[in-house]
CSV table of C-alpha atoms in Angstrom, one decimal:
chain,number,residue,atom,x,y,z
A,1,UNK,CA,0.2,0.1,0.0
A,2,UNK,CA,1.3,3.8,-0.7
A,3,UNK,CA,0.5,6.5,1.2
A,4,UNK,CA,0.9,10.3,-0.1
A,5,UNK,CA,0.9,12.8,2.0
A,6,UNK,CA,-0.3,16.1,2.0
A,7,UNK,CA,1.6,18.3,4.1
A,8,UNK,CA,0.6,22.4,4.8
A,9,UNK,CA,-3.2,21.1,4.5
A,10,UNK,CA,-6.1,23.0,6.2
A,11,UNK,CA,-6.6,19.6,8.2
A,12,UNK,CA,-2.6,17.9,8.9
A,13,UNK,CA,-4.6,14.3,9.1
A,14,UNK,CA,-5.2,14.3,5.3
A,15,UNK,CA,-3.5,11.8,2.9
A,16,UNK,CA,-4.7,9.0,0.1
A,17,UNK,CA,-3.9,6.0,0.0
A,18,UNK,CA,-3.9,2.4,-2.5
A,19,UNK,CA,-6.0,0.1,-0.7
A,20,UNK,CA,-6.0,-3.4,-2.8
A,21,UNK,CA,-8.7,-4.7,0.1
A,22,UNK,CA,-12.5,-4.5,-0.4
A,23,UNK,CA,-13.7,-4.4,3.4
A,24,UNK,CA,-17.8,-3.5,3.8
A,25,UNK,CA,-17.2,-0.9,5.7
A,26,UNK,CA,-14.3,1.1,2.6
A,27,UNK,CA,-16.6,-0.4,-0.1
A,28,UNK,CA,-20.3,1.4,2.0
A,29,UNK,CA,-18.4,4.7,2.2
A,30,UNK,CA,-17.0,4.6,-1.4
A,31,UNK,CA,-21.1,4.2,-2.6
A,32,UNK,CA,-21.8,6.9,-0.4
A,33,UNK,CA,-19.6,9.3,-1.9
A,34,UNK,CA,-20.6,7.9,-5.4
A,35,UNK,CA,-23.9,8.9,-4.7
A,36,UNK,CA,-22.9,12.7,-3.7
A,37,UNK,CA,-20.9,13.4,-6.5
A,38,UNK,CA,-22.0,11.6,-9.6
A,39,UNK,CA,-25.4,11.6,-11.2
A,40,UNK,CA,-25.2,8.2,-12.3
A,41,UNK,CA,-23.5,6.7,-9.3
A,42,UNK,CA,-22.0,3.0,-9.0
A,43,UNK,CA,-23.1,0.5,-6.7
A,44,UNK,CA,-21.5,-1.3,-4.1
A,45,UNK,CA,-21.1,-4.8,-6.4
A,46,UNK,CA,-19.2,-2.4,-9.3
A,47,UNK,CA,-17.4,-0.6,-6.7
A,48,UNK,CA,-16.2,-4.1,-4.6
A,49,UNK,CA,-15.0,-5.2,-8.5
A,50,UNK,CA,-13.0,-1.8,-8.1
A,51,UNK,CA,-10.2,-4.4,-6.2
A,52,UNK,CA,-9.2,-6.9,-8.6
A,53,UNK,CA,-5.3,-6.9,-9.9
A,54,UNK,CA,-5.8,-4.7,-13.4
A,55,UNK,CA,-7.3,-1.9,-10.9
A,56,UNK,CA,-5.8,1.0,-8.7
A,57,UNK,CA,-7.6,2.5,-5.7
A,58,UNK,CA,-6.8,5.5,-4.5
A,59,UNK,CA,-9.1,6.5,-1.3
A,60,UNK,CA,-8.7,9.9,0.1
A,61,UNK,CA,-8.8,9.7,4.2
A,62,UNK,CA,-9.6,13.1,6.2
A,63,UNK,CA,-8.8,11.4,9.3
A,64,UNK,CA,-9.7,7.7,9.6
A,65,UNK,CA,-12.5,9.1,7.3
A,66,UNK,CA,-13.2,8.2,3.4
A,67,UNK,CA,-14.1,11.2,1.8
A,68,UNK,CA,-13.2,11.1,-1.8
A,69,UNK,CA,-11.8,8.1,-4.5
A,70,UNK,CA,-10.4,7.0,-7.7
A,71,UNK,CA,-10.3,4.6,-9.8
A,72,UNK,CA,-7.9,2.8,-12.5
A,73,UNK,CA,-8.4,0.5,-14.8
A,74,UNK,CA,-4.8,-0.4,-16.1
A,75,UNK,CA,-4.1,-2.2,-19.5
A,76,UNK,CA,-0.5,-3.0,-20.8
A,77,UNK,CA,0.9,0.6,-21.3
A,78,UNK,CA,-2.3,2.7,-20.5
A,79,UNK,CA,-5.2,3.2,-17.6
A,80,UNK,CA,-8.1,4.1,-17.8
A,81,UNK,CA,-9.4,7.1,-15.0
A,82,UNK,CA,-12.6,5.4,-14.0
A,83,UNK,CA,-14.0,7.1,-11.3
A,84,UNK,CA,-13.2,10.2,-9.1
A,85,UNK,CA,-14.7,12.2,-6.5
A,86,UNK,CA,-14.5,14.0,-3.2
A,87,UNK,CA,-17.3,14.3,-0.6
A,88,UNK,CA,-19.0,17.7,-1.5
A,89,UNK,CA,-18.0,18.9,2.1
A,90,UNK,CA,-14.3,18.7,1.3
A,91,UNK,CA,-14.1,20.1,-1.9
A,92,UNK,CA,-13.0,23.2,-2.5
A,93,UNK,CA,-9.7,22.2,-0.9
A,94,UNK,CA,-7.7,21.1,-3.3
A,95,UNK,CA,-8.5,17.0,-2.8
A,96,UNK,CA,-9.5,16.5,-5.6
A,97,UNK,CA,-5.9,17.7,-7.3
A,98,UNK,CA,-4.3,15.6,-4.9
A,99,UNK,CA,-6.6,13.3,-5.7
A,100,UNK,CA,-5.4,13.6,-8.9
A,101,UNK,CA,-2.0,13.4,-8.5
A,102,UNK,CA,-2.3,10.3,-6.5
A,103,UNK,CA,-3.6,8.2,-8.8
A,104,UNK,CA,-1.8,9.0,-11.3
A,105,UNK,CA,1.7,8.1,-10.3
A,106,UNK,CA,-0.3,4.9,-9.1
A,107,UNK,CA,0.0,4.5,-13.0
A,108,UNK,CA,3.2,5.1,-13.3
A,109,UNK,CA,4.3,2.3,-10.7
A,110,UNK,CA,1.4,0.0,-12.9
A,111,UNK,CA,4.3,1.0,-16.1
A,112,UNK,CA,1.3,3.0,-17.5
A,113,UNK,CA,2.6,5.8,-20.4
A,114,UNK,CA,-0.6,7.7,-21.1
A,115,UNK,CA,-4.2,8.0,-19.2
A,116,UNK,CA,-7.6,8.2,-21.0
A,117,UNK,CA,-11.0,9.9,-18.9
A,118,UNK,CA,-14.8,10.1,-20.0
A,119,UNK,CA,-15.8,13.5,-18.7
A,120,UNK,CA,-19.4,15.0,-18.8
A,121,UNK,CA,-19.4,18.3,-21.1
A,122,UNK,CA,-20.8,19.8,-18.2
A,123,UNK,CA,-19.0,19.5,-15.6
A,124,UNK,CA,-16.6,22.7,-16.3
A,125,UNK,CA,-14.4,22.4,-13.2
A,126,UNK,CA,-13.0,18.5,-13.6
A,127,UNK,CA,-12.3,19.5,-17.8
A,128,UNK,CA,-10.4,22.7,-15.8
A,129,UNK,CA,-9.2,20.5,-13.5
A,130,UNK,CA,-7.2,17.6,-15.7
A,131,UNK,CA,-6.4,20.2,-18.5
A,132,UNK,CA,-3.7,21.9,-15.7
A,133,UNK,CA,-2.9,18.0,-15.7
A,134,UNK,CA,-2.0,18.0,-19.7
A,135,UNK,CA,-5.4,16.3,-20.1
A,136,UNK,CA,-6.5,17.0,-23.7
A,137,UNK,CA,-9.7,16.9,-25.2
A,138,UNK,CA,-9.7,13.6,-27.9
A,139,UNK,CA,-13.3,13.3,-28.7
A,140,UNK,CA,-16.7,13.6,-27.7
A,141,UNK,CA,-19.6,10.4,-26.9
A,142,UNK,CA,-22.8,11.6,-27.3
A,143,UNK,CA,-25.3,10.1,-25.2
A,144,UNK,CA,-22.5,8.4,-23.1
A,145,UNK,CA,-24.0,9.3,-19.3
A,146,UNK,CA,-27.4,7.9,-19.8
A,147,UNK,CA,-30.6,9.9,-18.4
A,148,UNK,CA,-31.6,9.7,-15.3
A,149,UNK,CA,-35.0,11.1,-13.4
A,150,UNK,CA,-32.6,14.1,-12.1
A,151,UNK,CA,-32.1,14.9,-16.2
A,152,UNK,CA,-31.7,13.7,-19.6
A,153,UNK,CA,-28.6,11.5,-21.1
A,154,UNK,CA,-25.0,14.1,-21.7
A,155,UNK,CA,-22.5,14.0,-23.9
A,156,UNK,CA,-19.3,12.7,-22.2
A,157,UNK,CA,-15.8,14.5,-23.4
A,158,UNK,CA,-13.5,11.6,-23.7
A,159,UNK,CA,-9.2,12.8,-22.9
A,160,UNK,CA,-6.3,12.0,-23.1
A,161,UNK,CA,-2.8,12.8,-21.6
A,162,UNK,CA,0.0,10.9,-23.7
A,163,UNK,CA,2.7,11.0,-20.8
A,164,UNK,CA,1.8,10.7,-17.4
A,165,UNK,CA,5.0,11.1,-16.5
A,166,UNK,CA,5.3,14.9,-18.1
A,167,UNK,CA,2.2,15.5,-16.8
A,168,UNK,CA,2.8,19.5,-15.0
A,169,UNK,CA,0.3,18.4,-12.3
A,170,UNK,CA,2.6,15.6,-11.3
A,171,UNK,CA,6.0,18.3,-10.7
A,172,UNK,CA,5.2,19.7,-7.6
A,173,UNK,CA,7.4,21.0,-4.9
A,174,UNK,CA,7.7,18.0,-1.8
A,175,UNK,CA,7.3,19.8,0.5
A,176,UNK,CA,3.7,20.0,-0.5
A,177,UNK,CA,3.4,16.0,-0.5
A,178,UNK,CA,5.2,12.8,0.5
A,179,UNK,CA,5.4,9.8,-0.7
A,180,UNK,CA,5.6,6.3,1.8
A,181,UNK,CA,5.9,3.2,0.6
């Protein structure tokens, strides 16, 4: 398990951990975060599948409580960012940027060179975050996100980061975070 510690945070107990074991209490917490952050949230069964070999799951903890997570799926040289979210109570504090940085470092540790993702065309905040890490819009998928009771189907941008190791979002001063193995 890798642990990334966020220094100089408002709360000194903020860290990101790669988690390999799908404990029921953790799955329940991640499902609640999904419900609070996604229009089409994954259920507990889908989340429990994210702890298989090809996946890496990073969980953002504030103290002992999960408040965000990200999941990547690794292929031979690429990775797909499948989900990322921070509980709304903890958004706007830089934790999403920290979590994205952590999961991209995990992708590098898994020997991935490129990262791909889909994002709602209406999610300007996420699009801007991804762009700040060097992701570029590569295409558009019409109706990618299914309609829900909250609204109609929505298009997604496909975004690509062609060289994870050169991401400007990974180039941070070690004074702001460290990695412990």
